[in-house]
PDB file of C-alpha atoms and ligand atoms in Angstrom:
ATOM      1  CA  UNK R 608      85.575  75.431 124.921  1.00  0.00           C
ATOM      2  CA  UNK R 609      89.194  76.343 126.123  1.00  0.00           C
ATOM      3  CA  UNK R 610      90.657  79.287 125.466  1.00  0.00           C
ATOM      4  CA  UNK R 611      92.627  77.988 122.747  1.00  0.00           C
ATOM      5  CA  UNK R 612      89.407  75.960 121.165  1.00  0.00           C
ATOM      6  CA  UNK R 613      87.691  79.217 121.185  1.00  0.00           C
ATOM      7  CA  UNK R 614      90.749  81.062 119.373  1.00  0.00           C
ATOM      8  CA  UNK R 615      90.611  78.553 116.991  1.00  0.00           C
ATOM      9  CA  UNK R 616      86.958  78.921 116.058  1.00  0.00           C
ATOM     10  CA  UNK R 617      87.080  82.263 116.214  1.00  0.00           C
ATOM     11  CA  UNK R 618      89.762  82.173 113.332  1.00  0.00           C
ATOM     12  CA  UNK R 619      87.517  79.697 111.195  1.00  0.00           C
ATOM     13  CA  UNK R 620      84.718  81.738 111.197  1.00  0.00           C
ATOM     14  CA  UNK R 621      86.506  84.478 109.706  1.00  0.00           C
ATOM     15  CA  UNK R 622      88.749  82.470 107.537  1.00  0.00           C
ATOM     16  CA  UNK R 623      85.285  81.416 105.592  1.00  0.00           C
ATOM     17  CA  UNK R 624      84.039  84.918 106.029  1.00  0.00           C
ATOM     18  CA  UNK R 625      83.232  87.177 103.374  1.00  0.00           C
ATOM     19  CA  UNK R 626      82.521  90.057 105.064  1.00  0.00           C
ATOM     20  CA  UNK R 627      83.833  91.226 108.600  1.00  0.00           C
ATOM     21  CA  UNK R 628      82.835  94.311 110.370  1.00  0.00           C
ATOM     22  CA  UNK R 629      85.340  95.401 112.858  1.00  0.00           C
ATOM     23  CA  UNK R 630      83.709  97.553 115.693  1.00  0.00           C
ATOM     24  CA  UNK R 631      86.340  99.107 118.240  1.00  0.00           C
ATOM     25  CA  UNK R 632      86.085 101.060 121.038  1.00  0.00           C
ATOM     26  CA  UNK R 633      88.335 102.421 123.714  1.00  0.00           C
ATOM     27  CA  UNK R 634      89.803  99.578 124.630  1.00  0.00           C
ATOM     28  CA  UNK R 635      91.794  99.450 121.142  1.00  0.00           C
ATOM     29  CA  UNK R 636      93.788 101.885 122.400  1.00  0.00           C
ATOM     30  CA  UNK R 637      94.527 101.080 126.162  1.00  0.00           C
ATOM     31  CA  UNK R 638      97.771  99.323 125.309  1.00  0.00           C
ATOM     32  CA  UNK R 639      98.261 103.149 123.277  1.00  0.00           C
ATOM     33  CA  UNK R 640      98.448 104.720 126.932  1.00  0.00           C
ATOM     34  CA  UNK R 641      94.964 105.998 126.001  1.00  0.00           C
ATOM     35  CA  UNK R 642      92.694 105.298 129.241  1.00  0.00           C
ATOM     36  CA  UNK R 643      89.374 104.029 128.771  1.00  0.00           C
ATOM     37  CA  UNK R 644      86.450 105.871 129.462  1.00  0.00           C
ATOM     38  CA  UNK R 645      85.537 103.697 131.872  1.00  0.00           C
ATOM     39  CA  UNK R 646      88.750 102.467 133.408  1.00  0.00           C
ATOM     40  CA  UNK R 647      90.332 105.708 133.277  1.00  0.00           C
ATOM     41  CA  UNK R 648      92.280 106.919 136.357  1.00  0.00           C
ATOM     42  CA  UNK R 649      93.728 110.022 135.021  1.00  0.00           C
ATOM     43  CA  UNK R 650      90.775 112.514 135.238  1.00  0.00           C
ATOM     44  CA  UNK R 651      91.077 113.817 132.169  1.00  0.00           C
ATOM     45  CA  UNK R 652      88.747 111.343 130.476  1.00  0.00           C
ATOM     46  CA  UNK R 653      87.014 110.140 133.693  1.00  0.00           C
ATOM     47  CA  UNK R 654      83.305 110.279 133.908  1.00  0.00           C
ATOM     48  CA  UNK R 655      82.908 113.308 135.661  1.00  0.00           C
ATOM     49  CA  UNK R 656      84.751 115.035 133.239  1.00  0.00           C
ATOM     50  CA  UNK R 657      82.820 113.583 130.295  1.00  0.00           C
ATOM     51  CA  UNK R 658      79.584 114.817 131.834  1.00  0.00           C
ATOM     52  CA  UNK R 659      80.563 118.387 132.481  1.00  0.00           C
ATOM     53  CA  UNK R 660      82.374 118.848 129.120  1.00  0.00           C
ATOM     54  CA  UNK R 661      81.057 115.967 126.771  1.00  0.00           C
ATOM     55  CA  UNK R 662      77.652 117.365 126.405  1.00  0.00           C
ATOM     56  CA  UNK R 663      76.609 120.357 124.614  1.00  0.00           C
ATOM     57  CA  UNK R 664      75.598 122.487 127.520  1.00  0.00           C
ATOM     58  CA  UNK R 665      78.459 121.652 129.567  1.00  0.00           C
ATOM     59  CA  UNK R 666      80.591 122.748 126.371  1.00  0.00           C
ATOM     60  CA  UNK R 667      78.781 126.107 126.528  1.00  0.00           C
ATOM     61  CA  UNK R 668      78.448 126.146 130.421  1.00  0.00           C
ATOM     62  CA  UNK R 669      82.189 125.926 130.550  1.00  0.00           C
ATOM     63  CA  UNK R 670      83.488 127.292 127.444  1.00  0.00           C
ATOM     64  CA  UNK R 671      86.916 127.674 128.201  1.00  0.00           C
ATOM     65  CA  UNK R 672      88.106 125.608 130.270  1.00  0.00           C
ATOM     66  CA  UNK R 673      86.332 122.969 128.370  1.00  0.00           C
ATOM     67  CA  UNK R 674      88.092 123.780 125.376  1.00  0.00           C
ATOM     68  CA  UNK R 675      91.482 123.622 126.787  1.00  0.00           C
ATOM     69  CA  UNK R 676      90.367 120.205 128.297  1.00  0.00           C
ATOM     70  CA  UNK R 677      89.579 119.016 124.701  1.00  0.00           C
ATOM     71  CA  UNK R 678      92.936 120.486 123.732  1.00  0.00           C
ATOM     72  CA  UNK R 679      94.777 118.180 126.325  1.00  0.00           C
ATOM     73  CA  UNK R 680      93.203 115.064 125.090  1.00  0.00           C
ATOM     74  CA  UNK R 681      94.027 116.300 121.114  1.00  0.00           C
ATOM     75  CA  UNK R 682      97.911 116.563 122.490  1.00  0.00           C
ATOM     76  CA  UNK R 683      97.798 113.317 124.308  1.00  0.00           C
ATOM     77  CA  UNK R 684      96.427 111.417 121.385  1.00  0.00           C
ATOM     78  CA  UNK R 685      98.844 112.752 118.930  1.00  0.00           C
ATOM     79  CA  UNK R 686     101.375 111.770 121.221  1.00  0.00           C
ATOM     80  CA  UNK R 687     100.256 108.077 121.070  1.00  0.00           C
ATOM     81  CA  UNK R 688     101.356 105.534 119.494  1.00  0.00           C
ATOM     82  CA  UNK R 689      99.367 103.005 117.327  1.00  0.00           C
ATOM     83  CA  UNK R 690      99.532  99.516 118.937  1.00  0.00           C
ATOM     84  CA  UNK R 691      99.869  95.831 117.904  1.00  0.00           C
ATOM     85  CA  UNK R 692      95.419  95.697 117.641  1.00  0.00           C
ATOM     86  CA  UNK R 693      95.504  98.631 115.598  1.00  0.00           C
ATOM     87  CA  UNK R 694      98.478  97.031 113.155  1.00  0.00           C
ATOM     88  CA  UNK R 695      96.306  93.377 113.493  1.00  0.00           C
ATOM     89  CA  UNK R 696      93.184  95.344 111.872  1.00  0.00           C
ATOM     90  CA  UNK R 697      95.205  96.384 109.363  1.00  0.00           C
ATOM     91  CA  UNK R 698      96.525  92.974 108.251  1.00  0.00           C
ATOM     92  CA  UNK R 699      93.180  91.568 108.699  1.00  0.00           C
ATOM     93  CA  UNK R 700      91.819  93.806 105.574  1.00  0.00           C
ATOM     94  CA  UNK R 701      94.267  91.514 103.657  1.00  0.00           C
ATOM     95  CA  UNK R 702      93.177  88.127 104.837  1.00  0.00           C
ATOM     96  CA  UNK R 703      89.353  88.685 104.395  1.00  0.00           C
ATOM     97  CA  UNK R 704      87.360  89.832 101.319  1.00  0.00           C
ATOM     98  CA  UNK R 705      85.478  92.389 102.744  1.00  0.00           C
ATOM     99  CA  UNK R 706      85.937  94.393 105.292  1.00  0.00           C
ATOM    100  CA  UNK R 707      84.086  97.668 106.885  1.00  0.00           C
ATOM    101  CA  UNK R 708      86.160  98.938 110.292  1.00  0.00           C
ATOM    102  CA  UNK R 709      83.804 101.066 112.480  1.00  0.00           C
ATOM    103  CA  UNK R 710      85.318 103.122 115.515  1.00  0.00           C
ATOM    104  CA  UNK R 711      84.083 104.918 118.502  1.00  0.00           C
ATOM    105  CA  UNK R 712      87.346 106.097 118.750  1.00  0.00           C
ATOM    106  CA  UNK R 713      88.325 109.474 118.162  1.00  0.00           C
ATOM    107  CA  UNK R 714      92.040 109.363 118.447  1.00  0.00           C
ATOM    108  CA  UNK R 715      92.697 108.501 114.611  1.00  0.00           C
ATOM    109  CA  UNK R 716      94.852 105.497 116.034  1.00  0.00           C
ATOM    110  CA  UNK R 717      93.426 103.065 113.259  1.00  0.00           C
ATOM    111  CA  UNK R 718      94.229 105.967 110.222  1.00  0.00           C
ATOM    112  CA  UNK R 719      97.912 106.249 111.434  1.00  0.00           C
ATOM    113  CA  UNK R 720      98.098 102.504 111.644  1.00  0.00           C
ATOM    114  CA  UNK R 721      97.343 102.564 108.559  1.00  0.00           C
ATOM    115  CA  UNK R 722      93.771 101.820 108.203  1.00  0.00           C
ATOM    116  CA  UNK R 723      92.651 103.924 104.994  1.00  0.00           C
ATOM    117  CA  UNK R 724      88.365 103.405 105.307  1.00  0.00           C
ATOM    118  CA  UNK R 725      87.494 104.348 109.099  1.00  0.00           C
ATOM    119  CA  UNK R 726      83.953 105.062 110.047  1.00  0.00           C
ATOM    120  CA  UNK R 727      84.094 107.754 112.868  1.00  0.00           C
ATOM    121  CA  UNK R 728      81.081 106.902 114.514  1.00  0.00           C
ATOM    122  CA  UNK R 729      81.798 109.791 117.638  1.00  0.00           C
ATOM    123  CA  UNK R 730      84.206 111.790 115.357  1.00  0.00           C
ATOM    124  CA  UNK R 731      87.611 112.999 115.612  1.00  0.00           C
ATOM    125  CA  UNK R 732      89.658 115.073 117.644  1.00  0.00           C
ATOM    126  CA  UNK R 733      91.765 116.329 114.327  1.00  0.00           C
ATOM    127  CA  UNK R 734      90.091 119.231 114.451  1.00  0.00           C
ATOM    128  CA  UNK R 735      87.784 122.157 115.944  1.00  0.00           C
ATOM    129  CA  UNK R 736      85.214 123.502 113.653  1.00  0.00           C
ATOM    130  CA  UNK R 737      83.376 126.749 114.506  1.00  0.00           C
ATOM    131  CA  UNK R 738      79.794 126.444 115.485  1.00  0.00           C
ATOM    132  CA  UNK R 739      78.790 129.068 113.133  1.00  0.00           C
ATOM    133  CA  UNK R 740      80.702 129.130 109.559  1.00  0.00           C
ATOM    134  CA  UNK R 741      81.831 125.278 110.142  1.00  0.00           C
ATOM    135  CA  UNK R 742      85.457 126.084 109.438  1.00  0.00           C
ATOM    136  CA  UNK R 743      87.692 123.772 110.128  1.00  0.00           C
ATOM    137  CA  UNK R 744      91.122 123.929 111.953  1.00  0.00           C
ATOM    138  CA  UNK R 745      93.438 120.970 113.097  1.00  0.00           C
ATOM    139  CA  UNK R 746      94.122 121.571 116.751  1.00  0.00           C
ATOM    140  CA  UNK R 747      97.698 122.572 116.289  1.00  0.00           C
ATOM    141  CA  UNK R 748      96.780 125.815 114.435  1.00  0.00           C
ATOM    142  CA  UNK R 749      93.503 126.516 116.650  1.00  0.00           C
ATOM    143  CA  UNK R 750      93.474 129.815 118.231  1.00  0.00           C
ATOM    144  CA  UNK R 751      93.953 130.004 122.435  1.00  0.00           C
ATOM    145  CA  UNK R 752      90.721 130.858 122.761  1.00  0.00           C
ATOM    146  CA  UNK R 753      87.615 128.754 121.580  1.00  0.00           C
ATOM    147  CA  UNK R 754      86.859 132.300 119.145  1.00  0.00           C
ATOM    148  CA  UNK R 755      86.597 131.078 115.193  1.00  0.00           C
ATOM    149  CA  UNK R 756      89.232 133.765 113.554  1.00  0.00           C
ATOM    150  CA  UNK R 757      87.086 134.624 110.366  1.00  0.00           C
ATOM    151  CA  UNK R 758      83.832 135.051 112.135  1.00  0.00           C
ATOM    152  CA  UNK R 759      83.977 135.194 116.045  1.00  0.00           C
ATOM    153  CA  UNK R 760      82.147 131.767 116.243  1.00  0.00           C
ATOM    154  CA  UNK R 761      82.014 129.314 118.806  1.00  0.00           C
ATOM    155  CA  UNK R 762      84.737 126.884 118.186  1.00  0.00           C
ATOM    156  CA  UNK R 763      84.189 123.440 119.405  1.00  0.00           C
ATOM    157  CA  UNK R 764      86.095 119.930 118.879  1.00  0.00           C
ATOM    158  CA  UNK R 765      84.979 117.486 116.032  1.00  0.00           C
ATOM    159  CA  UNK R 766      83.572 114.896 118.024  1.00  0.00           C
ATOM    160  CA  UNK R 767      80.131 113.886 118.923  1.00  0.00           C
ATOM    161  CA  UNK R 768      79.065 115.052 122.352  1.00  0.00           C
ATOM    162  CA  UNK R 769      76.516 113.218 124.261  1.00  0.00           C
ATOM    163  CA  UNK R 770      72.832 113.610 122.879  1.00  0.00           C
ATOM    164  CA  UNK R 771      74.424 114.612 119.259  1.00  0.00           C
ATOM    165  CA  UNK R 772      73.539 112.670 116.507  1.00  0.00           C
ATOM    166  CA  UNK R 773      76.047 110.162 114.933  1.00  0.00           C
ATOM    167  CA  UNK R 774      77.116 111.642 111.542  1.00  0.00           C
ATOM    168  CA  UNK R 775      74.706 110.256 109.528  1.00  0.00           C
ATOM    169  CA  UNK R 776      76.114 108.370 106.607  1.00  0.00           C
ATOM    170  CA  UNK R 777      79.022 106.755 108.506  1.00  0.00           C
ATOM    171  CA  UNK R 778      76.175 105.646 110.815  1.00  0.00           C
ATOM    172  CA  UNK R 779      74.001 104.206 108.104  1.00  0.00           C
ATOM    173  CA  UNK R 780      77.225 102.521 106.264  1.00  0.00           C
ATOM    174  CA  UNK R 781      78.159 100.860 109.879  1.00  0.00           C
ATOM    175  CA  UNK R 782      74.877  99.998 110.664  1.00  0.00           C
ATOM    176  CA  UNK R 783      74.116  98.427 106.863  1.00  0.00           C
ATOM    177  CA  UNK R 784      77.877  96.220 106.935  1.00  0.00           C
ATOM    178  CA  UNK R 785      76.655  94.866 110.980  1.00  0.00           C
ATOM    179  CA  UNK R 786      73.561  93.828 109.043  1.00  0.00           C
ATOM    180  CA  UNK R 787      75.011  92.047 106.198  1.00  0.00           C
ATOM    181  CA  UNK R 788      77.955  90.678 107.396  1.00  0.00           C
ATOM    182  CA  UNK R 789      79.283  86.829 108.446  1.00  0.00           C
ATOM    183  CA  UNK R 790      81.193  88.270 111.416  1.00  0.00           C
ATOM    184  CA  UNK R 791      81.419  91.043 113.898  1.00  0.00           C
ATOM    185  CA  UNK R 792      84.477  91.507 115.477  1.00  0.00           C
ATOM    186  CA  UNK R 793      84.009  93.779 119.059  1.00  0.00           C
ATOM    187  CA  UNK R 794      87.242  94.863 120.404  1.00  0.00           C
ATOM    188  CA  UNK R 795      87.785  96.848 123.509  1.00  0.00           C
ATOM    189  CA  UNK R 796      84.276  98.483 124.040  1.00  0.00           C
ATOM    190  CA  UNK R 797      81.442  97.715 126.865  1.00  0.00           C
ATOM    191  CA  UNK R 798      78.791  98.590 124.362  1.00  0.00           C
ATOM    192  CA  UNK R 799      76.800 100.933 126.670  1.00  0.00           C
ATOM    193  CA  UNK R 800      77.328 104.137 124.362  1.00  0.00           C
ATOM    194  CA  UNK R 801      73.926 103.900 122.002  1.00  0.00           C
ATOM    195  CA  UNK R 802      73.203 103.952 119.137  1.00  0.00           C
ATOM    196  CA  UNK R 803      76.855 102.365 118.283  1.00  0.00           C
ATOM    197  CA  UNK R 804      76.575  99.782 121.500  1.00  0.00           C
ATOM    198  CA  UNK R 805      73.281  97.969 118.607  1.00  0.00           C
ATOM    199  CA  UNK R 806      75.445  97.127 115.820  1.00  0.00           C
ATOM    200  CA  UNK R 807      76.842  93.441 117.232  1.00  0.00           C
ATOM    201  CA  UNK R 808      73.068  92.999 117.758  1.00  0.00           C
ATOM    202  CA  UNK R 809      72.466  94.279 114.494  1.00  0.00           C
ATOM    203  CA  UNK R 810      75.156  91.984 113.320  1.00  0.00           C
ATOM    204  CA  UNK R 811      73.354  89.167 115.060  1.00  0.00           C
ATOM    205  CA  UNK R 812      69.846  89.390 114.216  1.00  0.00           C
ATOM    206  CA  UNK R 813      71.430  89.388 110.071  1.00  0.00           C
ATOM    207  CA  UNK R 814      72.690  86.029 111.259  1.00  0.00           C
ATOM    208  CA  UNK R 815      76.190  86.758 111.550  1.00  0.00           C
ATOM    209  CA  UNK R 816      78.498  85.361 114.289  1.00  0.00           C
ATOM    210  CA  UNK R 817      79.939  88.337 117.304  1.00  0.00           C
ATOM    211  CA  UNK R 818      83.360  87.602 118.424  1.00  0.00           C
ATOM    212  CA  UNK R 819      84.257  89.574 121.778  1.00  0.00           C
ATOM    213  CA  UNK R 820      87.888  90.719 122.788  1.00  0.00           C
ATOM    214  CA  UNK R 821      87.820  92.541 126.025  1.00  0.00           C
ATOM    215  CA  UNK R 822      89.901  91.250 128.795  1.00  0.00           C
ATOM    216  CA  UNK R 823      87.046  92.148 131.137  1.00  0.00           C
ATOM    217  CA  UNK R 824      84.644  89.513 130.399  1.00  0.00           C
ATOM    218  CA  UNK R 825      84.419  85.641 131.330  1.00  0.00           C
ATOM    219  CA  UNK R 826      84.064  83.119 128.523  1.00  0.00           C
ATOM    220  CA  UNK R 827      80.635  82.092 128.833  1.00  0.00           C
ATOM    221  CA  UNK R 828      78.593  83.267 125.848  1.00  0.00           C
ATOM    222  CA  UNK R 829      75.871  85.570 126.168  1.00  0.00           C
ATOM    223  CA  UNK R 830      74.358  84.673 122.730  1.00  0.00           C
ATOM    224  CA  UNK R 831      74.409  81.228 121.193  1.00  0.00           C
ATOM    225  CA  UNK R 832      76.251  82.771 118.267  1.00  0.00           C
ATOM    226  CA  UNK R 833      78.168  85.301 120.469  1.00  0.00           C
ATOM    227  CA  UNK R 834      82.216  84.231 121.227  1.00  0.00           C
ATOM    228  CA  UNK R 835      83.809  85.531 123.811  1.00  0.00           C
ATOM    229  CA  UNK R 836      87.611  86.060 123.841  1.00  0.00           C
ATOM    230  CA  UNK R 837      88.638  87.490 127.345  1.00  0.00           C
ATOM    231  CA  UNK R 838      92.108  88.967 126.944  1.00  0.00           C
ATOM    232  CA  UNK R 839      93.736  92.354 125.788  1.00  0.00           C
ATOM    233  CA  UNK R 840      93.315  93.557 121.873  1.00  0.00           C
ATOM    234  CA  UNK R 841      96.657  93.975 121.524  1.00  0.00           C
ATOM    235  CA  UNK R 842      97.966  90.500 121.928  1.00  0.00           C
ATOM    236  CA  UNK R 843      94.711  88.640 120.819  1.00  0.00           C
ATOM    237  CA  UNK R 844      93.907  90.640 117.582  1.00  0.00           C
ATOM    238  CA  UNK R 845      97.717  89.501 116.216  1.00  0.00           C
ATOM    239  CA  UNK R 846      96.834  86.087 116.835  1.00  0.00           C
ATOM    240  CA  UNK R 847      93.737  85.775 115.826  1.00  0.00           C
ATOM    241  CA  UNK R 848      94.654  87.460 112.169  1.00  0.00           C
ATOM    242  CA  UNK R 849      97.524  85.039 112.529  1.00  0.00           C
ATOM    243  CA  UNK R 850      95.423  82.267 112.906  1.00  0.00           C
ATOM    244  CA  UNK R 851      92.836  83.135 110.184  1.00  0.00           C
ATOM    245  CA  UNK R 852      95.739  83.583 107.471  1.00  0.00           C
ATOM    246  CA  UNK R 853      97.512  80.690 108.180  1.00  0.00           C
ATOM    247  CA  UNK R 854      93.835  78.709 107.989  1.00  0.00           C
ATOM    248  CA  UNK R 855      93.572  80.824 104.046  1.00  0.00           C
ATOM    249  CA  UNK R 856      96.933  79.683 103.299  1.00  0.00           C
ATOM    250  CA  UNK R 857      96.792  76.626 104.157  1.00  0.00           C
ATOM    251  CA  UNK R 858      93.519  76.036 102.508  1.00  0.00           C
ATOM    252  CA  UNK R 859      94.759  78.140  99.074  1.00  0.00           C
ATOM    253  CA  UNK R 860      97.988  75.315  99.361  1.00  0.00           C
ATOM    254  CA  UNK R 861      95.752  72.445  99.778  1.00  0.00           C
TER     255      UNK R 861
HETATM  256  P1  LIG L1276      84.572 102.270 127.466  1.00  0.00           P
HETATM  257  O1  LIG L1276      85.612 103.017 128.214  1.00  0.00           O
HETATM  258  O2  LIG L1276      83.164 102.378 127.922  1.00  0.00           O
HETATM  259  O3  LIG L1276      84.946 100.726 127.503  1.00  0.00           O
HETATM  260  C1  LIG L1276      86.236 100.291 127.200  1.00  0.00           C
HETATM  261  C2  LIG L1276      86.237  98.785 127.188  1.00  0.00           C
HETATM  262  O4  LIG L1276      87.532  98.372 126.805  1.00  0.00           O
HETATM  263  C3  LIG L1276      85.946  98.150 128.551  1.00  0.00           C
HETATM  264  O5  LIG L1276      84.911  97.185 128.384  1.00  0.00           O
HETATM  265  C4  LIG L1276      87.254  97.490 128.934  1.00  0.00           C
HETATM  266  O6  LIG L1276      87.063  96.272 129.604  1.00  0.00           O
HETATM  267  C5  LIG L1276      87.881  97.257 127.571  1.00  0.00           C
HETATM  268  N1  LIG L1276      89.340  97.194 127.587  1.00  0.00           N
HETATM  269  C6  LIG L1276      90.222  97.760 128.448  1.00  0.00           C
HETATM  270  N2  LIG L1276      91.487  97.454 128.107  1.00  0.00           N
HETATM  271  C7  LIG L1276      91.397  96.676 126.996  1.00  0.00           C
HETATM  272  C8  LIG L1276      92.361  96.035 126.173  1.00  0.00           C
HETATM  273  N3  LIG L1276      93.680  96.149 126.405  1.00  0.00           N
HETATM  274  N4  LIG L1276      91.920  95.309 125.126  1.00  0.00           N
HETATM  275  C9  LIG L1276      90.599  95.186 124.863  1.00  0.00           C
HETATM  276  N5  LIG L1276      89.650  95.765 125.612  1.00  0.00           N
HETATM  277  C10 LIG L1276      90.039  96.510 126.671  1.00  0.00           C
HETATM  278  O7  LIG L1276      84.745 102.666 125.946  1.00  0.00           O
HETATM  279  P2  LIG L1276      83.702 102.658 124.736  1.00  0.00           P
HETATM  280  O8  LIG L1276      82.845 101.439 124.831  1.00  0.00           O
HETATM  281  O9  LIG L1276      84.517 102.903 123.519  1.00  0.00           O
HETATM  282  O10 LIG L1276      82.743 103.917 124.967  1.00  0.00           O
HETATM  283  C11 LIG L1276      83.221 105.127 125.524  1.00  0.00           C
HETATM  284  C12 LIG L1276      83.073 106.406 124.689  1.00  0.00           C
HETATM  285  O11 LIG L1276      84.141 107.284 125.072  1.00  0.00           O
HETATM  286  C13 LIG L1276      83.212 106.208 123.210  1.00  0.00           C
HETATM  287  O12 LIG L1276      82.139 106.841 122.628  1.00  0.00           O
HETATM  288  C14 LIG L1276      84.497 106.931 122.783  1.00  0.00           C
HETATM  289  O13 LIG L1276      84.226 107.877 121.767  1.00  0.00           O
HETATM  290  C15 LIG L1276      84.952 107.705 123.976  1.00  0.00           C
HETATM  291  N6  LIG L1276      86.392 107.468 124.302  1.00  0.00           N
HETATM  292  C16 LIG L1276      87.300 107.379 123.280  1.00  0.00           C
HETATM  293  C17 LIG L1276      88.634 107.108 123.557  1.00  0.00           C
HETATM  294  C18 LIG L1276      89.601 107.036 122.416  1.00  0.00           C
HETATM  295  O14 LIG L1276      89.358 107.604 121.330  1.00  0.00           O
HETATM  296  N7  LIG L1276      90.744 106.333 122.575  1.00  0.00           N
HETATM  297  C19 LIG L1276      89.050 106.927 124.881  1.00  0.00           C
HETATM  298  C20 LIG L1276      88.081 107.031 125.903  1.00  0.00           C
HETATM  299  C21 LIG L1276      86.763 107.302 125.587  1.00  0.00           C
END
């Protein structure tokens, strides 16, 4: 198929879908100024990092100077901007009749888009809650030091660090939509973050179709009833809504 072929198919299948699961990753946000955990070049959210602060013991091991690094990435994500992907998703709620969207993302980018029902699979970086009482603070009243104010309690970020568990119920709703659904929309992630990297295949062993956006892969399918879209989220998610609305209207008209 060309490129445009595959487009079009791609909009078919979820013009006659019922239900869509949208599963993002990083690479949502790229064309935010976000890097990718993968891709990214700043050191802030390279891998190295990741490792020494991203896992519980490296939190602990490092206690303050991880916490100021998760500080830094709360400031650069409220300083982002949501981009055209995140405004596609939004509009795609509208053109199908069901849909669940399921991030990895913890830069709230789909909520301030506009996105009202996000499941956080990896959390959030709205807030630090303290390891002890589980108050909660958003990140631009949190103390200097990572010291909970009403009990002297660890304070760590909201997110999920590596060898957590996923919070459990938005894990079981994701995981129950990828199931049940026509069509599984992956933007922007290299699915090798488990248990969230199973839900296409999930997706795929209910029967459903996978459609790929990531400009990092070629357009040879993996899966007979995977389709890949190489290209960036942020100019293929507008056109593929576009496509699948004008295919509703069209057939609503005719
Ligand atoms: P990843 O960094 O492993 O992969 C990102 C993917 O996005 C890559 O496959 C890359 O090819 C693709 N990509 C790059 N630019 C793109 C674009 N413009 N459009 C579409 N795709 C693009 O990210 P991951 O798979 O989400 O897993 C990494 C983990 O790190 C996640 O658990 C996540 O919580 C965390 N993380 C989050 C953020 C964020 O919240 N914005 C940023 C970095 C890492």
């Amino acid at each position: 198929m060309t490129s445009e072929e595959s487009l079009e198919f791609a909009a078919a299948l979820i013009a006659d879908a019922r239900s869509v699961v949208v599963f993002t990753g990083a690479g949502v946000s790229a064309e935010s100024g976000i890097p990718t955990y993968r891709t990214g070049t700043d050191g802030l959210w390279s891998a190295q990092n990741m490792q020494r602060f991203a896992n519980p013991a490296g939190y602990r091991a490092n206690l303050l100077e991880a916490y100021q690094w998760y500080r830094a990435r709360a400031e650069g994500v409220a300083s982002a901007q949501p981009n055209s992907a995140h405004v596609a998703i939004v509009e795609l709620e509208r053109v199908v009749p069901r849909m669940t969207l399921v991030t990895q993302n913890i830069d709230s980018l789909h909520q301030r888009a506009g996105s009202r029902e996000v499941l956080e699979l990896h959390g959030n970086l709205r807030c630090v809650r303290c390891d002890a009482c589980s108050s909660r603070v958003p990140w631009t009243e949190a103390p200097a030091d990572p010291c909970c104010t009403g009990c002297g309690g660890m304070l760590r970020p909201e997110v999920v660090m590596f060898g957590e568990l996923l919070p459990e119920q938005a894990y079981v709703a994701a995981h129950a939509a990828a199931e049940s659904c026509d069509v599984l929309i992956s933007v922007g992630t290299s699915s090798q973050v488990f248990p969230a990297s199973g839900l296409p295949l999930a997706a795929l062993v209910g029967g459903a179709w996978v459609i790929v956006v990531n400009p990092e892969i070629d357009g040879q399918p993996t899966h007979e009833q995977v389709l890949p879209l190489p290209g960036a989220a942020g100019q293929l998610m507008p056109d593929l809504v576009r496509r699948a609305a004008a295919r509703k209207a069209a057939r609503a008209h005719g």
